[in-house]
Amino acid sequence: MIALNQMHRELQSEAINAIIRLFSDKMSQGGGATPAGGNPTALQATGGGVVFSKVFIQRDYSEGTSVKFHTRLPAELEGMIERHVFEATINRLNEFYAEAEEGSCGTYCEGCIGCITAYLIYMCSETHYEKTLRKISKFVASQNERIYNAKGLQLIDPTYRGLRVIEITIFDRPGRT
């Protein structure tokens, strides 16, 4: 058993090293994305004459596993957006996710009706969680239109990243300082 565990660890290590070599080779050929300044939460890439970088806002697990994101303004965004505007956006997203996950009489009834109908009811109606996710998508789109796009930023809906991170794309247009 110990020999199998050791062999498993060696195979994992070899696979990780192969992926790193493949990624490094791709980067040395000028394609794809490169880490920005060694920061694991930022990524830089080029495409179509527009240079862009990505900043990731990580989940905050300090209060358990419920969906909540850190409200600290990343250093990469300082000077691009006001701290209070950024924090208000993240706080509102956190409120939406808390609303989606809270249990109420309606959500419990949804679950019971789903169980009784062998979950066929979900083919005809949306759950409370799905409705809230749709509200979040609309909120992110409106924030992008009103605030972020004008500043050369694009907020990506966290559902596209599996609710693990909030991705913010920074567009560095030619001629922009």
PDB file of C-alpha atoms in Angstrom:
ATOM      1  CA  MET A   1       0.000   0.000   0.000  1.00  0.00           C
ATOM      2  CA  ILE A   2       2.820   2.408   0.860  1.00  0.00           C
ATOM      3  CA  ALA A   3       4.523   1.607  -2.457  1.00  0.00           C
ATOM      4  CA  LEU A   4       1.292   2.396  -4.344  1.00  0.00           C
ATOM      5  CA  ASN A   5       0.945   5.740  -2.564  1.00  0.00           C
ATOM      6  CA  GLN A   6       4.567   6.613  -3.375  1.00  0.00           C
ATOM      7  CA  MET A   7       4.058   5.638  -7.033  1.00  0.00           C
ATOM      8  CA  HIS A   8       0.853   7.714  -7.157  1.00  0.00           C
ATOM      9  CA  ARG A   9       2.690  10.782  -5.765  1.00  0.00           C
ATOM     10  CA  GLU A  10       5.509  10.337  -8.299  1.00  0.00           C
ATOM     11  CA  LEU A  11       3.026  10.124 -11.184  1.00  0.00           C
ATOM     12  CA  GLN A  12       1.244  13.251  -9.952  1.00  0.00           C
ATOM     13  CA  SER A  13       4.558  15.072  -9.702  1.00  0.00           C
ATOM     14  CA  GLU A  14       5.553  14.011 -13.222  1.00  0.00           C
ATOM     15  CA  ALA A  15       2.185  15.115 -14.616  1.00  0.00           C
ATOM     16  CA  ILE A  16       2.436  18.514 -12.933  1.00  0.00           C
ATOM     17  CA  ASN A  17       5.975  19.005 -14.224  1.00  0.00           C
ATOM     18  CA  ALA A  18       4.863  18.053 -17.752  1.00  0.00           C
ATOM     19  CA  ILE A  19       2.045  20.620 -17.612  1.00  0.00           C
ATOM     20  CA  ILE A  20       4.453  23.296 -16.367  1.00  0.00           C
ATOM     21  CA  ARG A  21       6.909  22.473 -19.183  1.00  0.00           C
ATOM     22  CA  LEU A  22       4.107  22.604 -21.753  1.00  0.00           C
ATOM     23  CA  PHE A  23       2.882  25.927 -20.382  1.00  0.00           C
ATOM     24  CA  SER A  24       6.423  27.338 -20.304  1.00  0.00           C
ATOM     25  CA  ASP A  25       7.055  26.234 -23.901  1.00  0.00           C
ATOM     26  CA  LYS A  26       3.825  27.897 -25.022  1.00  0.00           C
ATOM     27  CA  MET A  27       4.772  31.104 -23.225  1.00  0.00           C
ATOM     28  CA  SER A  28       8.269  31.169 -24.734  1.00  0.00           C
ATOM     29  CA  GLN A  29       6.677  30.956 -28.193  1.00  0.00           C
ATOM     30  CA  GLY A  30       4.749  34.140 -27.487  1.00  0.00           C
ATOM     31  CA  GLY A  31       1.251  32.714 -27.127  1.00  0.00           C
ATOM     32  CA  GLY A  32      -1.245  32.634 -24.326  1.00  0.00           C
ATOM     33  CA  ALA A  33      -1.024  34.388 -21.009  1.00  0.00           C
ATOM     34  CA  THR A  34       1.786  35.130 -18.597  1.00  0.00           C
ATOM     35  CA  PRO A  35       1.696  35.828 -14.875  1.00  0.00           C
ATOM     36  CA  ALA A  36       1.746  39.557 -14.165  1.00  0.00           C
ATOM     37  CA  GLY A  37       4.671  40.488 -11.957  1.00  0.00           C
ATOM     38  CA  GLY A  38       4.676  37.091 -10.274  1.00  0.00           C
ATOM     39  CA  ASN A  39       1.220  37.802  -8.823  1.00  0.00           C
ATOM     40  CA  PRO A  40      -0.850  34.581  -8.742  1.00  0.00           C
ATOM     41  CA  THR A  41      -4.088  36.593  -8.871  1.00  0.00           C
ATOM     42  CA  ALA A  42      -3.192  38.499 -12.044  1.00  0.00           C
ATOM     43  CA  LEU A  43      -2.629  37.384 -15.619  1.00  0.00           C
ATOM     44  CA  GLN A  44      -1.510  39.285 -18.727  1.00  0.00           C
ATOM     45  CA  ALA A  45      -2.143  38.421 -22.362  1.00  0.00           C
ATOM     46  CA  THR A  46      -2.360  39.995 -25.794  1.00  0.00           C
ATOM     47  CA  GLY A  47      -5.016  39.583 -28.400  1.00  0.00           C
ATOM     48  CA  GLY A  48      -6.128  41.546 -31.444  1.00  0.00           C
ATOM     49  CA  GLY A  49      -3.829  44.514 -30.748  1.00  0.00           C
ATOM     50  CA  VAL A  50      -5.338  45.025 -27.306  1.00  0.00           C
ATOM     51  CA  VAL A  51      -3.209  44.148 -24.309  1.00  0.00           C
ATOM     52  CA  PHE A  52      -5.218  43.003 -21.343  1.00  0.00           C
ATOM     53  CA  SER A  53      -4.623  41.578 -17.909  1.00  0.00           C
ATOM     54  CA  LYS A  54      -6.904  39.766 -15.533  1.00  0.00           C
ATOM     55  CA  VAL A  55      -7.292  40.206 -11.802  1.00  0.00           C
ATOM     56  CA  PHE A  56      -9.032  37.594  -9.692  1.00  0.00           C
ATOM     57  CA  ILE A  57     -10.950  38.333  -6.499  1.00  0.00           C
ATOM     58  CA  GLN A  58     -10.790  35.209  -4.354  1.00  0.00           C
ATOM     59  CA  ARG A  59     -13.531  33.671  -2.238  1.00  0.00           C
ATOM     60  CA  ASP A  60     -13.615  34.568   1.446  1.00  0.00           C
ATOM     61  CA  TYR A  61     -13.875  31.384   3.520  1.00  0.00           C
ATOM     62  CA  SER A  62     -13.492  33.147   6.889  1.00  0.00           C
ATOM     63  CA  GLU A  63     -17.193  32.633   7.668  1.00  0.00           C
ATOM     64  CA  GLY A  64     -17.595  29.144   6.248  1.00  0.00           C
ATOM     65  CA  THR A  65     -18.177  27.809   2.757  1.00  0.00           C
ATOM     66  CA  SER A  66     -21.040  30.074   1.733  1.00  0.00           C
ATOM     67  CA  VAL A  67     -20.367  32.105  -1.414  1.00  0.00           C
ATOM     68  CA  LYS A  68     -18.686  35.320  -0.324  1.00  0.00           C
ATOM     69  CA  PHE A  69     -15.825  37.259  -1.925  1.00  0.00           C
ATOM     70  CA  HIS A  70     -13.069  39.426  -0.450  1.00  0.00           C
ATOM     71  CA  THR A  71     -13.855  43.146  -0.601  1.00  0.00           C
ATOM     72  CA  ARG A  72     -10.247  44.361  -0.593  1.00  0.00           C
ATOM     73  CA  LEU A  73      -9.331  46.404  -3.651  1.00  0.00           C
ATOM     74  CA  PRO A  74      -6.447  44.619  -5.435  1.00  0.00           C
ATOM     75  CA  ALA A  75      -3.288  46.654  -5.986  1.00  0.00           C
ATOM     76  CA  GLU A  76      -3.678  46.181  -9.767  1.00  0.00           C
ATOM     77  CA  LEU A  77      -6.951  48.153  -9.688  1.00  0.00           C
ATOM     78  CA  GLU A  78      -5.792  51.043  -7.500  1.00  0.00           C
ATOM     79  CA  GLY A  79      -6.099  54.298  -9.390  1.00  0.00           C
ATOM     80  CA  MET A  80      -8.426  52.698 -11.935  1.00  0.00           C
ATOM     81  CA  ILE A  81     -11.538  52.554  -9.786  1.00  0.00           C
ATOM     82  CA  GLU A  82     -12.508  54.140  -6.504  1.00  0.00           C
ATOM     83  CA  ARG A  83     -12.272  51.876  -3.478  1.00  0.00           C
ATOM     84  CA  HIS A  84     -15.820  52.602  -2.274  1.00  0.00           C
ATOM     85  CA  VAL A  85     -17.304  51.813  -5.716  1.00  0.00           C
ATOM     86  CA  PHE A  86     -15.437  48.503  -5.902  1.00  0.00           C
ATOM     87  CA  GLU A  87     -16.399  47.569  -2.342  1.00  0.00           C
ATOM     88  CA  ALA A  88     -20.049  48.474  -2.987  1.00  0.00           C
ATOM     89  CA  THR A  89     -20.103  46.178  -6.037  1.00  0.00           C
ATOM     90  CA  ILE A  90     -18.536  43.242  -4.173  1.00  0.00           C
ATOM     91  CA  ASN A  91     -20.729  43.799  -1.100  1.00  0.00           C
ATOM     92  CA  ARG A  92     -23.840  43.787  -3.302  1.00  0.00           C
ATOM     93  CA  LEU A  93     -22.703  40.552  -4.962  1.00  0.00           C
ATOM     94  CA  ASN A  94     -22.121  39.043  -1.510  1.00  0.00           C
ATOM     95  CA  GLU A  95     -25.643  40.119  -0.493  1.00  0.00           C
ATOM     96  CA  PHE A  96     -27.110  38.473  -3.602  1.00  0.00           C
ATOM     97  CA  TYR A  97     -25.329  35.193  -2.832  1.00  0.00           C
ATOM     98  CA  ALA A  98     -26.452  35.305   0.805  1.00  0.00           C
ATOM     99  CA  GLU A  99     -30.025  35.834  -0.415  1.00  0.00           C
ATOM    100  CA  ALA A 100     -29.697  32.903  -2.820  1.00  0.00           C
ATOM    101  CA  GLU A 101     -28.462  30.562  -0.099  1.00  0.00           C
ATOM    102  CA  GLU A 102     -30.788  31.535   2.716  1.00  0.00           C
ATOM    103  CA  GLY A 103     -33.445  29.042   3.632  1.00  0.00           C
ATOM    104  CA  SER A 104     -37.029  30.224   3.727  1.00  0.00           C
ATOM    105  CA  CYS A 105     -40.447  28.634   3.741  1.00  0.00           C
ATOM    106  CA  GLY A 106     -40.552  29.007  -0.032  1.00  0.00           C
ATOM    107  CA  THR A 107     -37.226  27.278  -0.626  1.00  0.00           C
ATOM    108  CA  TYR A 108     -38.169  24.410   1.660  1.00  0.00           C
ATOM    109  CA  CYS A 109     -41.482  24.023  -0.175  1.00  0.00           C
ATOM    110  CA  GLU A 110     -39.569  24.047  -3.480  1.00  0.00           C
ATOM    111  CA  GLY A 111     -37.458  21.173  -2.216  1.00  0.00           C
ATOM    112  CA  CYS A 112     -40.457  19.177  -1.002  1.00  0.00           C
ATOM    113  CA  ILE A 113     -42.374  19.678  -4.253  1.00  0.00           C
ATOM    114  CA  GLY A 114     -39.272  18.723  -6.192  1.00  0.00           C
ATOM    115  CA  CYS A 115     -38.933  15.527  -4.190  1.00  0.00           C
ATOM    116  CA  ILE A 116     -42.624  14.658  -4.560  1.00  0.00           C
ATOM    117  CA  THR A 117     -42.545  15.172  -8.335  1.00  0.00           C
ATOM    118  CA  ALA A 118     -39.252  13.269  -8.777  1.00  0.00           C
ATOM    119  CA  TYR A 119     -37.681  16.673  -9.579  1.00  0.00           C
ATOM    120  CA  LEU A 120     -39.735  16.967 -12.785  1.00  0.00           C
ATOM    121  CA  ILE A 121     -41.062  20.310 -11.516  1.00  0.00           C
ATOM    122  CA  TYR A 122     -37.635  21.808 -12.248  1.00  0.00           C
ATOM    123  CA  MET A 123     -38.248  21.274 -15.956  1.00  0.00           C
ATOM    124  CA  CYS A 124     -41.142  23.742 -15.702  1.00  0.00           C
ATOM    125  CA  SER A 125     -39.924  26.289 -13.170  1.00  0.00           C
ATOM    126  CA  GLU A 126     -36.762  27.897 -11.866  1.00  0.00           C
ATOM    127  CA  THR A 127     -35.561  27.482  -8.326  1.00  0.00           C
ATOM    128  CA  HIS A 128     -35.019  30.430  -6.010  1.00  0.00           C
ATOM    129  CA  TYR A 129     -31.264  29.952  -6.467  1.00  0.00           C
ATOM    130  CA  GLU A 130     -31.521  30.068 -10.282  1.00  0.00           C
ATOM    131  CA  LYS A 131     -33.655  33.210 -10.126  1.00  0.00           C
ATOM    132  CA  THR A 132     -31.098  34.879  -7.892  1.00  0.00           C
ATOM    133  CA  LEU A 133     -28.241  33.850 -10.206  1.00  0.00           C
ATOM    134  CA  ARG A 134     -30.145  35.482 -13.069  1.00  0.00           C
ATOM    135  CA  LYS A 135     -30.438  38.676 -10.960  1.00  0.00           C
ATOM    136  CA  ILE A 136     -26.691  38.533 -10.326  1.00  0.00           C
ATOM    137  CA  SER A 137     -25.987  38.255 -14.062  1.00  0.00           C
ATOM    138  CA  LYS A 138     -28.161  41.310 -14.714  1.00  0.00           C
ATOM    139  CA  PHE A 139     -26.447  43.206 -11.904  1.00  0.00           C
ATOM    140  CA  VAL A 140     -22.969  42.404 -13.273  1.00  0.00           C
ATOM    141  CA  ALA A 141     -24.049  43.484 -16.779  1.00  0.00           C
ATOM    142  CA  SER A 142     -25.465  46.772 -15.457  1.00  0.00           C
ATOM    143  CA  GLN A 143     -22.332  47.449 -13.388  1.00  0.00           C
ATOM    144  CA  ASN A 144     -20.205  46.867 -16.471  1.00  0.00           C
ATOM    145  CA  GLU A 145     -22.314  49.268 -18.548  1.00  0.00           C
ATOM    146  CA  ARG A 146     -22.535  51.989 -15.903  1.00  0.00           C
ATOM    147  CA  ILE A 147     -19.136  51.850 -14.204  1.00  0.00           C
ATOM    148  CA  TYR A 148     -16.537  49.314 -15.231  1.00  0.00           C
ATOM    149  CA  ASN A 149     -16.481  49.446 -19.056  1.00  0.00           C
ATOM    150  CA  ALA A 150     -15.968  53.226 -19.054  1.00  0.00           C
ATOM    151  CA  LYS A 151     -12.847  52.706 -16.937  1.00  0.00           C
ATOM    152  CA  GLY A 152     -11.394  50.029 -19.231  1.00  0.00           C
ATOM    153  CA  LEU A 153     -12.494  47.179 -16.953  1.00  0.00           C
ATOM    154  CA  GLN A 154     -14.813  44.211 -17.463  1.00  0.00           C
ATOM    155  CA  LEU A 155     -16.366  42.391 -14.515  1.00  0.00           C
ATOM    156  CA  ILE A 156     -16.987  38.709 -15.326  1.00  0.00           C
ATOM    157  CA  ASP A 157     -19.970  36.942 -13.780  1.00  0.00           C
ATOM    158  CA  PRO A 158     -18.641  34.589 -11.051  1.00  0.00           C
ATOM    159  CA  THR A 159     -20.876  31.771 -12.300  1.00  0.00           C
ATOM    160  CA  TYR A 160     -18.630  31.559 -15.386  1.00  0.00           C
ATOM    161  CA  ARG A 161     -15.748  30.687 -13.047  1.00  0.00           C
ATOM    162  CA  GLY A 162     -17.660  28.178 -10.954  1.00  0.00           C
ATOM    163  CA  LEU A 163     -18.244  30.705  -8.133  1.00  0.00           C
ATOM    164  CA  ARG A 164     -14.564  30.331  -7.228  1.00  0.00           C
ATOM    165  CA  VAL A 165     -13.383  33.825  -8.186  1.00  0.00           C
ATOM    166  CA  ILE A 166     -14.578  37.124  -9.581  1.00  0.00           C
ATOM    167  CA  GLU A 167     -12.569  37.855 -12.699  1.00  0.00           C
ATOM    168  CA  ILE A 168     -11.897  41.448 -13.687  1.00  0.00           C
ATOM    169  CA  THR A 169     -10.338  42.076 -17.086  1.00  0.00           C
ATOM    170  CA  ILE A 170      -8.235  45.223 -17.451  1.00  0.00           C
ATOM    171  CA  PHE A 171      -8.008  46.465 -21.038  1.00  0.00           C
ATOM    172  CA  ASP A 172      -4.870  48.456 -21.775  1.00  0.00           C
ATOM    173  CA  ARG A 173      -5.753  50.158 -25.023  1.00  0.00           C
ATOM    174  CA  PRO A 174      -2.936  51.539 -27.196  1.00  0.00           C
ATOM    175  CA  GLY A 175      -2.329  55.188 -26.357  1.00  0.00           C
ATOM    176  CA  ARG A 176      -3.871  54.842 -22.899  1.00  0.00           C
ATOM    177  CA  THR A 177      -1.659  55.785 -19.948  1.00  0.00           C
TER     178      THR A 177
END
